Every structure is written in C-alpha cells, then in structure tokens.
Short mmCIF file of C-alpha atoms in Angstrom, two decimals:
data_model
loop_
_atom_site.label_atom_id
_atom_site.label_comp_id
_atom_site.label_asym_id
_atom_site.label_seq_id
_atom_site.Cartn_x
_atom_site.Cartn_y
_atom_site.Cartn_z
CA MET Q 1 59.89 25.77 -30.31
CA ASP Q 2 57.80 27.39 -27.35
CA ASP Q 3 54.80 26.61 -29.75
CA ASN Q 4 55.36 22.80 -30.39
CA VAL Q 5 56.12 22.18 -26.33
CA ASN Q 6 52.97 23.93 -25.37
CA ALA Q 7 51.13 21.58 -28.01
CA GLY Q 8 52.83 18.45 -26.67
CA ASP Q 9 51.38 19.35 -23.37
CA ALA Q 10 48.28 20.34 -23.91
CA ALA Q 11 47.70 16.76 -25.67
CA PRO Q 12 47.95 14.56 -23.11
CA ALA Q 13 46.34 16.58 -20.80
CA ALA Q 14 42.72 16.03 -22.29
CA PRO Q 15 42.48 12.50 -21.47
CA TYR Q 16 43.33 13.53 -17.76
CA VAL Q 17 40.38 15.89 -18.30
CA ILE Q 18 37.66 13.46 -19.51
CA LEU Q 19 39.14 10.29 -17.22
CA SER Q 20 38.42 13.21 -14.23
CA PHE Q 21 34.81 13.80 -14.97
CA LEU Q 22 34.28 10.34 -15.41
CA PHE Q 23 35.62 9.51 -11.53
CA GLU Q 24 33.51 12.34 -10.69
CA ILE Q 25 30.35 10.89 -12.23
CA VAL Q 26 31.01 7.65 -11.27
CA VAL Q 27 31.67 8.96 -7.40
CA GLU Q 28 28.41 10.87 -7.42
CA PHE Q 29 26.46 7.94 -8.87
CA MET Q 30 27.86 5.66 -6.17
CA PHE Q 31 27.17 8.35 -3.47
CA LEU Q 32 23.65 8.32 -4.22
CA LEU Q 33 23.50 4.93 -4.52
CA ILE Q 34 24.57 4.05 -1.20
CA MET Q 35 22.46 6.43 -0.20
CA MET Q 36 19.41 5.25 -2.03
CA LEU Q 37 19.93 1.58 -1.04
CA TRP Q 38 20.95 2.84 3.18
CA CYS Q 39 17.30 4.61 2.87
CA TYR Q 40 15.54 1.35 1.41
CA PHE Q 41 17.04 -0.43 3.70
CA MET Q 42 16.08 1.84 6.70
CA VAL Q 43 12.21 1.23 5.77
CA VAL Q 44 12.14 -2.70 5.03
CA PHE Q 45 14.21 -3.32 8.21
CA THR Q 46 12.93 -1.25 11.18
CA ASN Q 47 10.71 -2.44 13.10
CA PRO Q 48 7.34 -0.39 13.30
CA GLY Q 49 6.61 -1.66 16.53
CA ALA Q 50 3.15 -3.16 17.14
CA VAL Q 51 -0.08 -1.83 18.99
CA PRO Q 52 0.00 -1.74 22.46
CA GLU Q 53 -2.12 -4.38 23.83
CA ASN Q 54 -5.75 -3.13 25.28
CA TRP Q 55 -4.69 0.21 23.63
CA ARG Q 56 -7.51 2.27 22.73
CA HIS Q 57 -7.95 6.19 21.61
CA ALA Q 58 -9.79 8.44 23.74
CA SER Q 59 -12.31 8.48 21.36
CA GLU Q 60 -12.93 5.19 21.22
CA GLU Q 61 -13.49 5.18 25.34
CA ASP Q 62 -16.03 7.52 24.70
CA GLY Q 63 -18.02 5.70 22.18
CA ASN Q 64 -17.10 8.36 19.12
CA ALA Q 65 -14.80 6.32 17.22
CA THR Q 66 -15.62 6.38 13.55
CA VAL Q 67 -14.87 3.90 10.60
CA SER Q 68 -13.39 6.33 7.82
CA ASN Q 69 -13.56 3.70 5.13
CA GLN Q 70 -15.44 0.73 4.97
CA SER Q 71 -14.12 -0.72 2.37
CA SER Q 72 -10.91 -1.48 4.11
CA TYR Q 73 -9.78 -2.06 7.79
CA PHE Q 74 -8.73 1.03 8.96
CA ARG Q 75 -10.20 2.47 12.12
CA LYS Q 76 -9.77 6.08 11.55
CA ASN Q 77 -8.58 7.77 15.12
CA ASP Q 78 -7.46 10.86 14.31
CA VAL Q 79 -4.84 10.76 12.06
CA CYS Q 80 -3.63 7.99 14.01
CA HIS Q 81 -4.55 4.35 12.18
CA PRO Q 82 -3.76 1.28 14.25
CA ILE Q 83 -4.85 -2.07 11.78
CA TYR Q 84 -6.19 -4.56 14.47
CA ILE Q 85 -5.50 -7.52 11.73
CA VAL Q 86 -1.72 -7.23 11.76
CA GLY Q 87 -1.34 -5.51 15.07
CA TYR Q 88 1.03 -2.75 13.67
CA ASP Q 89 0.17 0.64 13.72
CA VAL Q 90 0.35 2.95 10.77
CA ASN Q 91 1.05 6.67 10.55
CA GLY Q 92 -1.50 9.05 9.26
CA LEU Q 93 0.68 10.64 7.36
CA ALA Q 94 1.23 7.46 5.25
CA SER Q 95 -0.43 7.13 1.89
CA ALA Q 96 0.56 5.03 -0.64
CA GLY Q 97 4.02 3.63 -0.84
CA LEU Q 98 6.50 3.43 -3.79
CA TRP Q 99 7.76 0.69 -4.58
CA SER Q 100 7.47 -0.81 -0.66
CA LEU Q 101 6.12 -4.63 -0.81
CA ASN Q 102 5.39 -4.38 2.90
CA TRP Q 103 4.46 -0.66 3.19
CA ILE Q 104 2.00 -2.00 5.61
CA GLU Q 105 4.72 -2.44 8.20
CA CYS Q 106 6.56 0.59 7.10
CA GLY Q 107 3.53 3.04 7.26
CA PHE Q 108 4.60 4.32 10.84
CA SER Q 109 6.40 7.92 10.69
CA THR Q 110 9.99 6.90 10.65
CA GLY Q 111 8.83 4.42 7.21
CA VAL Q 112 7.23 7.76 5.59
CA THR Q 113 10.32 9.61 6.34
CA PHE Q 114 12.97 6.92 4.81
CA ASN Q 115 10.80 6.63 2.34
CA GLU Q 116 10.46 9.79 1.48
CA GLN Q 117 14.59 10.09 1.29
CA ARG Q 118 14.65 7.11 -0.85
CA CYS Q 119 12.40 8.71 -3.16
CA VAL Q 120 14.70 12.32 -3.56
CA TYR Q 121 17.94 9.94 -3.45
CA THR Q 122 16.42 7.67 -6.62
CA PHE Q 123 15.52 11.51 -7.85
CA LEU Q 124 18.74 12.98 -8.19
CA GLU Q 125 20.53 9.36 -9.41
CA THR Q 126 18.00 9.32 -12.32
CA VAL Q 127 18.57 13.15 -12.78
CA LEU Q 128 22.02 12.22 -13.17
CA ASP Q 129 21.64 9.44 -15.37
CA THR Q 130 19.67 11.96 -17.57
CA LEU Q 131 22.31 14.38 -17.33
CA VAL Q 132 25.01 11.96 -18.68
CA LEU Q 133 23.10 10.76 -21.36
CA LEU Q 134 21.76 14.41 -22.48
CA PRO Q 135 24.91 14.99 -24.62
CA SER Q 136 24.49 11.45 -26.78
CA PHE Q 137 20.71 11.82 -27.16
CA ILE Q 138 21.68 15.34 -28.65
CA ILE Q 139 24.24 14.08 -31.05
CA PHE Q 140 21.73 11.83 -32.24
CA PHE Q 141 19.21 14.13 -33.79
CA HIS Q 142 21.45 16.28 -34.78
CA ASP Q 143 24.76 14.96 -36.22
CA GLY Q 144 24.19 12.02 -37.71
CA SER Q 145 27.98 11.21 -38.95
CA ARG Q 146 28.82 10.67 -35.11
CA ARG Q 147 25.41 8.38 -34.24
CA PRO Q 148 26.10 4.86 -33.54
CA SER Q 149 26.29 2.57 -35.95
CA SER Q 150 24.48 -0.52 -34.82
CA ALA Q 151 20.99 -0.58 -34.16
CA GLY Q 152 20.88 -1.97 -31.58
CA ASP Q 153 23.04 0.79 -29.63
CA ILE Q 154 20.62 3.40 -31.04
CA ALA Q 155 17.45 1.48 -29.58
CA ILE Q 156 19.28 1.30 -26.04
CA LEU Q 157 20.70 4.90 -26.01
CA PHE Q 158 16.81 6.18 -26.75
CA LEU Q 159 14.91 3.98 -24.14
CA ALA Q 160 17.62 4.95 -21.77
CA PHE Q 161 17.18 8.46 -22.17
CA VAL Q 162 13.49 8.47 -22.55
CA LEU Q 163 13.24 5.98 -19.74
CA ASN Q 164 15.02 7.86 -17.25
CA LEU Q 165 13.56 11.30 -17.96
CA ALA Q 166 10.13 9.90 -17.63
CA PHE Q 167 10.94 8.07 -14.18
CA ALA Q 168 12.47 10.80 -12.93
CA LEU Q 169 9.43 13.27 -13.46
CA SER Q 170 6.87 10.99 -12.04
CA LEU Q 171 9.36 10.33 -9.09
CA LEU Q 172 9.65 14.61 -9.09
CA CYS Q 173 5.48 14.64 -8.82
CA PHE Q 174 5.30 12.02 -6.12
CA ILE Q 175 7.91 13.91 -3.82
CA CYS Q 176 6.05 17.00 -4.65
CA MET Q 177 3.12 15.18 -3.38
CA HIS Q 178 3.93 13.96 -0.14
CA THR Q 179 6.27 16.81 0.69
CA SER Q 180 2.76 18.78 0.08
CA LEU Q 181 1.02 15.80 2.50
CA ALA Q 182 3.32 16.27 5.34
CA ALA Q 183 3.41 20.27 5.24
CA SER Q 184 -0.31 20.27 5.57
CA ASN Q 185 -0.33 16.94 8.24
CA THR Q 186 -2.60 14.98 6.16
CA THR Q 187 -3.30 11.91 4.15
CA SER Q 188 -4.41 11.54 0.67
CA ILE Q 189 -7.66 9.87 1.90
CA GLU Q 190 -7.99 12.80 4.38
CA VAL Q 191 -7.59 15.56 1.06
CA TYR Q 192 -11.23 14.28 -0.32
CA GLU Q 193 -13.22 13.39 3.00
CA ARG Q 194 -12.03 16.14 5.34
CA LYS Q 195 -15.23 18.99 5.11
CA LYS Q 196 -12.85 21.80 3.23
CA THR Q 197 -14.93 24.70 5.14
CA CYS Q 198 -13.31 23.53 8.46
CA SER Q 199 -9.74 24.48 9.20
CA TRP Q 200 -7.65 21.18 9.88
CA GLU Q 201 -7.04 20.48 13.45
CA TYR Q 202 -3.77 18.66 13.00
CA ASP Q 203 -2.19 21.32 10.57
CA LEU Q 204 -0.04 23.12 13.20
CA GLY Q 205 1.66 25.17 10.44
CA TRP Q 206 4.18 23.70 7.91
CA ARG Q 207 7.58 24.24 9.80
CA LYS Q 208 5.97 21.95 12.85
CA ASN Q 209 4.03 19.72 10.33
CA LEU Q 210 7.40 18.99 8.83
CA GLU Q 211 9.91 18.49 11.75
CA GLN Q 212 6.86 15.77 13.02
CA VAL Q 213 7.87 14.02 10.29
CA PHE Q 214 11.54 14.33 9.66
CA GLY Q 215 12.68 16.02 13.26
CA THR Q 216 13.79 19.05 14.55
CA ASN Q 217 17.72 18.57 13.61
CA LYS Q 218 17.79 19.84 10.06
CA LEU Q 219 21.02 18.68 9.29
CA LEU Q 220 19.41 15.11 9.71
CA TRP Q 221 16.53 15.57 7.28
CA PHE Q 222 18.62 14.13 4.31
CA LEU Q 223 20.01 11.30 6.54
CA PRO Q 224 17.40 7.98 7.55
CA MET Q 225 17.77 8.52 11.42
CA TYR Q 226 16.54 10.56 14.14
CA CYS Q 227 18.50 12.23 17.04
CA THR Q 228 17.84 10.54 20.55
CA GLU Q 229 15.83 13.76 21.69
CA ASP Q 230 13.36 13.34 18.78
CA LEU Q 231 12.70 9.79 19.08
CA GLN Q 232 12.34 10.88 22.70
CA ASN Q 233 10.09 14.09 22.65
CA ILE Q 234 8.13 13.75 19.28
CA ALA Q 235 5.12 11.81 19.85
CA THR Q 236 3.65 11.30 16.51
CA ILE Q 237 7.30 9.40 15.73
CA GLN Q 238 5.13 6.78 18.24
CA GLY Q 239 2.66 7.01 16.25
CA LEU Q 240 -0.35 6.93 19.25
CA GLU Q 241 -0.81 10.49 19.77
CA PHE Q 242 -0.27 13.53 17.33
CA PRO Q 243 -0.90 16.95 18.45
CA THR Q 244 -4.13 19.21 17.45
CA ARG Q 245 -4.53 22.90 16.75
CA SER Q 246 -6.45 24.59 19.83
CA ASP Q 247 -8.11 26.95 17.87
CA ALA Q 248 -9.39 24.53 14.96
CA VAL Q 249 -12.96 25.08 13.89
CA LEU Q 250 -14.48 21.45 13.32
#
C-alpha cells in the first residue's frame, strides 16, 4: 500500500522537475539577452563626444607629432587617435570592433568597455545554448533509436550545436585578445609597431590599466555604466590625455 502511494507521488513529480529546469534555462537566457542588448545599445547610442575645437596635443604644439599609419587618417598622439575627418576622438584602446557598424563613433573608452561587456554576455549566452543542445547532440551519435525521424530536425540540431560551439570559441578568443590589450594598455597596431626593447610608457600595471577602461568600482565592471567619481577623475574616459609611467625607457 505504501509502495503504491510513493510511486503515485513520484510520477507526477517528474514533470514539475522538468518544467522547473526549463524555467530556469529560460530565465537565464532572458537575463543574458537583456544584458547583451543593454550593452549593445549603450555602445550604439552613447555619444562619444567630439574633439574640442582647436585642441592640440603637447607633442603637436612642439612639432613632434607623427603619423602612425600612412594608409589611414589616424594621427598618433600618445595613445589617443583624434580622427579629424569625422571630428571624433577614438581611444587608443580601441582595436577592431565586433559587429559594430558605427565602431568609429564607438571607439572611445566607454565604447571599448561596453563592447567588451557585450561580447562577454554574448559568449555566456552562446555557451548556455551549447550546453542545452549538448544532450541531444550526444544522443544523436550514441542512441540511434532516439534520433529525430525527420532529416530536417537532424540537420537543424547538428548545425545549431556546431555553430553555437564555433561562435563561442571565436568569442572566447576575441575576449582574451581584448582583455590582454586592455591589461597592457596598448592597441593591436601598437603591439606590432612599438619597439619591443623599450618599456611601454602607458603600461601602468594590469590593475590600473583595467581600471582606466572599466573604472575603479569593481561592482560595475559587468554593467554598462560608470560611477560619478570615475567619470570625473579618470582622464582616459575623456579620451584626450593618458597617464604615463615616469620610469619608462623610451
């Protein structure tokens, strides 16, 4: 009698467990999607500001300005690249943006930060998709009796898993590359153009370098925003001047 009661209680409990699991997956997916879209729209709609009228860097006033790339219209002033054609200032930490159609307008410090955060949340969401598809992908190869009967369903399952996995790996490489550049306070161009035998004058240490990009408040590192103190005190956010090391060997 008791065995029958216990079996009866366990039977209806299984659907609730499955529904609870699916609900958690949907909540996590929607949270990551909202964070990704928030970061994306912050990249697109945050005004990068303009180069102040008649602004010149000290090296330009001394006649020592150099052009870092003759094939482009970037003028190298420390790690600050004012683009005089469009009138915007592009932070030196900005290398090639990912999926940003207006990356030239988003290449300032806050744009770099928000874009990096967007890539992180996109990566996490892609990993979540891959993990959800993984059990079905394993069944596809190990249990022929449970495979989808439709050829279209098989193709969709296979392509969805492979594409999500490949995209997650590419995003991981992209995030690692940009984090490495930010931690050394350099650009992808400067990595190859600067002298390897000399110390990089803008490398203040990985902690301070990351604080120049993400701010000093660690709680906001994963949110597309800065605290008021950082906006007022961190010069790199303005994109005009960048602190340098006093002991750098040039």
